PDB file of C-alpha atoms in Angstrom:
ATOM      1  CA  GLN D   1       4.652 -66.275 -54.183  1.00  0.00           C
ATOM      2  CA  LEU D   2       1.579 -68.082 -55.463  1.00  0.00           C
ATOM      3  CA  GLN D   3      -0.693 -70.155 -53.229  1.00  0.00           C
ATOM      4  CA  ALA D   4      -3.192 -72.487 -54.874  1.00  0.00           C
ATOM      5  CA  SER D   5      -6.199 -74.040 -53.197  1.00  0.00           C
ATOM      6  CA  GLY D   6      -9.560 -75.582 -53.958  1.00  0.00           C
ATOM      7  CA  GLY D   7      -8.715 -79.023 -55.270  1.00  0.00           C
ATOM      8  CA  GLY D   8     -10.539 -82.142 -54.211  1.00  0.00           C
ATOM      9  CA  LEU D   9     -12.431 -85.228 -55.230  1.00  0.00           C
ATOM     10  CA  VAL D  10     -15.513 -84.862 -57.390  1.00  0.00           C
ATOM     11  CA  GLN D  11     -17.654 -87.144 -59.507  1.00  0.00           C
ATOM     12  CA  ALA D  12     -17.677 -86.853 -63.270  1.00  0.00           C
ATOM     13  CA  GLY D  13     -19.957 -84.037 -64.322  1.00  0.00           C
ATOM     14  CA  GLY D  14     -19.301 -82.124 -61.142  1.00  0.00           C
ATOM     15  CA  SER D  15     -17.619 -78.785 -60.520  1.00  0.00           C
ATOM     16  CA  LEU D  16     -14.687 -77.375 -58.604  1.00  0.00           C
ATOM     17  CA  LYS D  17     -13.280 -73.876 -58.276  1.00  0.00           C
ATOM     18  CA  LEU D  18      -9.563 -73.383 -57.826  1.00  0.00           C
ATOM     19  CA  SER D  19      -8.070 -70.230 -56.358  1.00  0.00           C
ATOM     20  CA  CYS D  20      -4.559 -68.857 -56.576  1.00  0.00           C
ATOM     21  CA  ALA D  21      -3.583 -66.023 -54.272  1.00  0.00           C
ATOM     22  CA  ALA D  22      -0.479 -64.029 -55.095  1.00  0.00           C
ATOM     23  CA  SER D  23       1.521 -62.436 -52.332  1.00  0.00           C
ATOM     24  CA  GLY D  24       3.500 -59.553 -53.634  1.00  0.00           C
ATOM     25  CA  ARG D  25       3.198 -57.673 -56.859  1.00  0.00           C
ATOM     26  CA  ILE D  26       2.738 -59.469 -60.160  1.00  0.00           C
ATOM     27  CA  LYS D  27       4.184 -57.605 -63.140  1.00  0.00           C
ATOM     28  CA  SER D  28       1.443 -55.954 -65.156  1.00  0.00           C
ATOM     29  CA  ASN D  29       2.723 -57.527 -68.371  1.00  0.00           C
ATOM     30  CA  TYR D  30       2.447 -60.983 -66.863  1.00  0.00           C
ATOM     31  CA  HIS D  31      -0.479 -63.261 -67.457  1.00  0.00           C
ATOM     32  CA  MET D  32      -1.614 -65.561 -64.717  1.00  0.00           C
ATOM     33  CA  GLY D  33      -2.789 -69.026 -65.432  1.00  0.00           C
ATOM     34  CA  TRP D  34      -3.102 -72.689 -64.675  1.00  0.00           C
ATOM     35  CA  PHE D  35      -1.198 -75.778 -65.713  1.00  0.00           C
ATOM     36  CA  ARG D  36      -1.835 -79.398 -64.843  1.00  0.00           C
ATOM     37  CA  GLN D  37       0.144 -82.583 -64.680  1.00  0.00           C
ATOM     38  CA  ALA D  38      -1.447 -86.008 -64.710  1.00  0.00           C
ATOM     39  CA  PRO D  39       0.429 -89.098 -63.497  1.00  0.00           C
ATOM     40  CA  GLY D  40       2.969 -90.222 -66.053  1.00  0.00           C
ATOM     41  CA  LYS D  41       2.341 -87.228 -68.296  1.00  0.00           C
ATOM     42  CA  GLU D  42       4.057 -83.938 -68.949  1.00  0.00           C
ATOM     43  CA  ARG D  43       2.786 -80.742 -67.426  1.00  0.00           C
ATOM     44  CA  GLU D  44       0.424 -78.943 -69.799  1.00  0.00           C
ATOM     45  CA  PHE D  45      -1.032 -75.490 -70.183  1.00  0.00           C
ATOM     46  CA  VAL D  46      -4.695 -75.201 -69.209  1.00  0.00           C
ATOM     47  CA  ALA D  47      -5.698 -71.538 -69.169  1.00  0.00           C
ATOM     48  CA  ALA D  48      -4.319 -68.022 -68.848  1.00  0.00           C
ATOM     49  CA  ILE D  49      -5.699 -64.537 -68.313  1.00  0.00           C
ATOM     50  CA  SER D  50      -4.237 -61.123 -68.970  1.00  0.00           C
ATOM     51  CA  TRP D  51      -3.612 -58.534 -66.262  1.00  0.00           C
ATOM     52  CA  SER D  52      -6.727 -56.613 -67.211  1.00  0.00           C
ATOM     53  CA  GLY D  53      -8.802 -59.774 -67.483  1.00  0.00           C
ATOM     54  CA  ASP D  54      -9.867 -58.805 -70.990  1.00  0.00           C
ATOM     55  CA  SER D  55      -8.049 -61.673 -72.673  1.00  0.00           C
ATOM     56  CA  THR D  56      -8.318 -65.337 -71.816  1.00  0.00           C
ATOM     57  CA  TYR D  57      -6.773 -68.438 -73.363  1.00  0.00           C
ATOM     58  CA  TYR D  58      -7.685 -72.086 -72.951  1.00  0.00           C
ATOM     59  CA  LYS D  59      -6.493 -75.530 -73.861  1.00  0.00           C
ATOM     60  CA  ASP D  60      -8.883 -76.832 -76.486  1.00  0.00           C
ATOM     61  CA  SER D  61     -10.134 -79.723 -74.388  1.00  0.00           C
ATOM     62  CA  VAL D  62     -11.344 -77.442 -71.571  1.00  0.00           C
ATOM     63  CA  LYS D  63     -12.973 -74.728 -73.670  1.00  0.00           C
ATOM     64  CA  GLY D  64     -16.610 -74.312 -72.733  1.00  0.00           C
ATOM     65  CA  ARG D  65     -16.118 -76.167 -69.442  1.00  0.00           C
ATOM     66  CA  PHE D  66     -13.464 -74.141 -67.610  1.00  0.00           C
ATOM     67  CA  THR D  67     -13.492 -70.413 -66.947  1.00  0.00           C
ATOM     68  CA  ILE D  68     -10.518 -68.411 -65.742  1.00  0.00           C
ATOM     69  CA  SER D  69     -11.013 -65.098 -63.987  1.00  0.00           C
ATOM     70  CA  ARG D  70      -9.100 -62.776 -61.733  1.00  0.00           C
ATOM     71  CA  ASP D  71      -9.689 -60.237 -58.987  1.00  0.00           C
ATOM     72  CA  ASN D  72      -6.773 -57.819 -58.950  1.00  0.00           C
ATOM     73  CA  ALA D  73      -8.016 -56.168 -55.762  1.00  0.00           C
ATOM     74  CA  LYS D  74      -7.494 -59.517 -54.055  1.00  0.00           C
ATOM     75  CA  ASN D  75      -4.470 -60.462 -56.175  1.00  0.00           C
ATOM     76  CA  THR D  76      -6.225 -63.733 -56.902  1.00  0.00           C
ATOM     77  CA  VAL D  77      -6.931 -65.781 -60.014  1.00  0.00           C
ATOM     78  CA  TYR D  78      -9.640 -68.439 -60.207  1.00  0.00           C
ATOM     79  CA  LEU D  79     -10.367 -71.459 -62.344  1.00  0.00           C
ATOM     80  CA  GLN D  80     -13.998 -72.536 -62.388  1.00  0.00           C
ATOM     81  CA  MET D  81     -14.161 -76.092 -63.662  1.00  0.00           C
ATOM     82  CA  ASN D  82     -17.530 -77.468 -64.719  1.00  0.00           C
ATOM     83  CA  SER D  83     -18.571 -80.727 -66.370  1.00  0.00           C
ATOM     84  CA  LEU D  84     -15.435 -82.357 -65.055  1.00  0.00           C
ATOM     85  CA  LYS D  85     -14.224 -85.559 -66.677  1.00  0.00           C
ATOM     86  CA  PRO D  86     -11.954 -88.299 -65.338  1.00  0.00           C
ATOM     87  CA  GLU D  87      -9.293 -87.156 -67.804  1.00  0.00           C
ATOM     88  CA  ASP D  88      -9.172 -83.815 -65.963  1.00  0.00           C
ATOM     89  CA  THR D  89      -7.617 -85.615 -63.011  1.00  0.00           C
ATOM     90  CA  ALA D  90      -4.238 -84.038 -62.330  1.00  0.00           C
ATOM     91  CA  VAL D  91      -2.262 -81.830 -60.030  1.00  0.00           C
ATOM     92  CA  TYR D  92      -3.127 -78.264 -60.976  1.00  0.00           C
ATOM     93  CA  TYR D  93      -0.534 -75.505 -60.653  1.00  0.00           C
ATOM     94  CA  CYS D  94      -1.044 -71.776 -60.841  1.00  0.00           C
ATOM     95  CA  ALA D  95       1.620 -69.704 -62.503  1.00  0.00           C
ATOM     96  CA  ALA D  96       2.511 -66.243 -63.716  1.00  0.00           C
ATOM     97  CA  GLY D  97       4.602 -65.057 -66.634  1.00  0.00           C
ATOM     98  CA  PRO D  98       4.579 -63.741 -70.179  1.00  0.00           C
ATOM     99  CA  LEU D  99       1.830 -65.301 -72.283  1.00  0.00           C
ATOM    100  CA  VAL D 100       4.205 -66.606 -74.934  1.00  0.00           C
ATOM    101  CA  THR D 101       6.138 -68.412 -72.201  1.00  0.00           C
ATOM    102  CA  MET D 102       3.032 -69.884 -70.641  1.00  0.00           C
ATOM    103  CA  ARG D 103       1.606 -71.084 -73.942  1.00  0.00           C
ATOM    104  CA  THR D 104       4.815 -73.063 -74.491  1.00  0.00           C
ATOM    105  CA  GLY D 105       4.665 -74.671 -71.067  1.00  0.00           C
ATOM    106  CA  GLY D 106       6.735 -72.337 -68.947  1.00  0.00           C
ATOM    107  CA  ALA D 107       6.265 -69.563 -66.401  1.00  0.00           C
ATOM    108  CA  ARG D 108       8.273 -67.156 -64.299  1.00  0.00           C
ATOM    109  CA  SER D 109       6.576 -68.050 -61.013  1.00  0.00           C
ATOM    110  CA  TRP D 110       4.889 -71.228 -59.873  1.00  0.00           C
ATOM    111  CA  GLY D 111       2.570 -72.040 -57.031  1.00  0.00           C
ATOM    112  CA  GLN D 112       2.394 -75.370 -55.269  1.00  0.00           C
ATOM    113  CA  GLY D 113       0.013 -77.851 -56.826  1.00  0.00           C
ATOM    114  CA  THR D 114      -3.477 -78.764 -55.766  1.00  0.00           C
ATOM    115  CA  GLN D 115      -4.854 -82.212 -56.543  1.00  0.00           C
ATOM    116  CA  VAL D 116      -8.019 -82.555 -58.583  1.00  0.00           C
ATOM    117  CA  THR D 117      -9.458 -86.053 -58.826  1.00  0.00           C
ATOM    118  CA  VAL D 118     -12.511 -86.802 -60.940  1.00  0.00           C
ATOM    119  CA  SER D 119     -14.109 -90.182 -60.391  1.00  0.00           C
ATOM    120  CA  SER D 120     -16.120 -91.929 -63.089  1.00  0.00           C
TER     121      SER D 120
END
């Protein structure tokens, strides 16, 4: 089970850090990551990180602004979001699954969403 937290309201240019705590064991061949869904739009992949943390993947529009990390001792993955833009406004979901599945929009496990709103 995945539990996301950390969303909120922030002005453009501001920062937020999302957390996703996993209860129970996540398969070591699973990546963990984040998706988002804006109103009226399809859910999209945002970022993913390998079990070891050595490999990270990002949606092009968030590269250089968002950083994904994980703490396996705490079974938690984070998404540090800097230089936020109004177009980043969405419900953010954490997820776990094979990378190939996540990069095509799917996952094996989903957390509940957390709302991120960026005001202009």
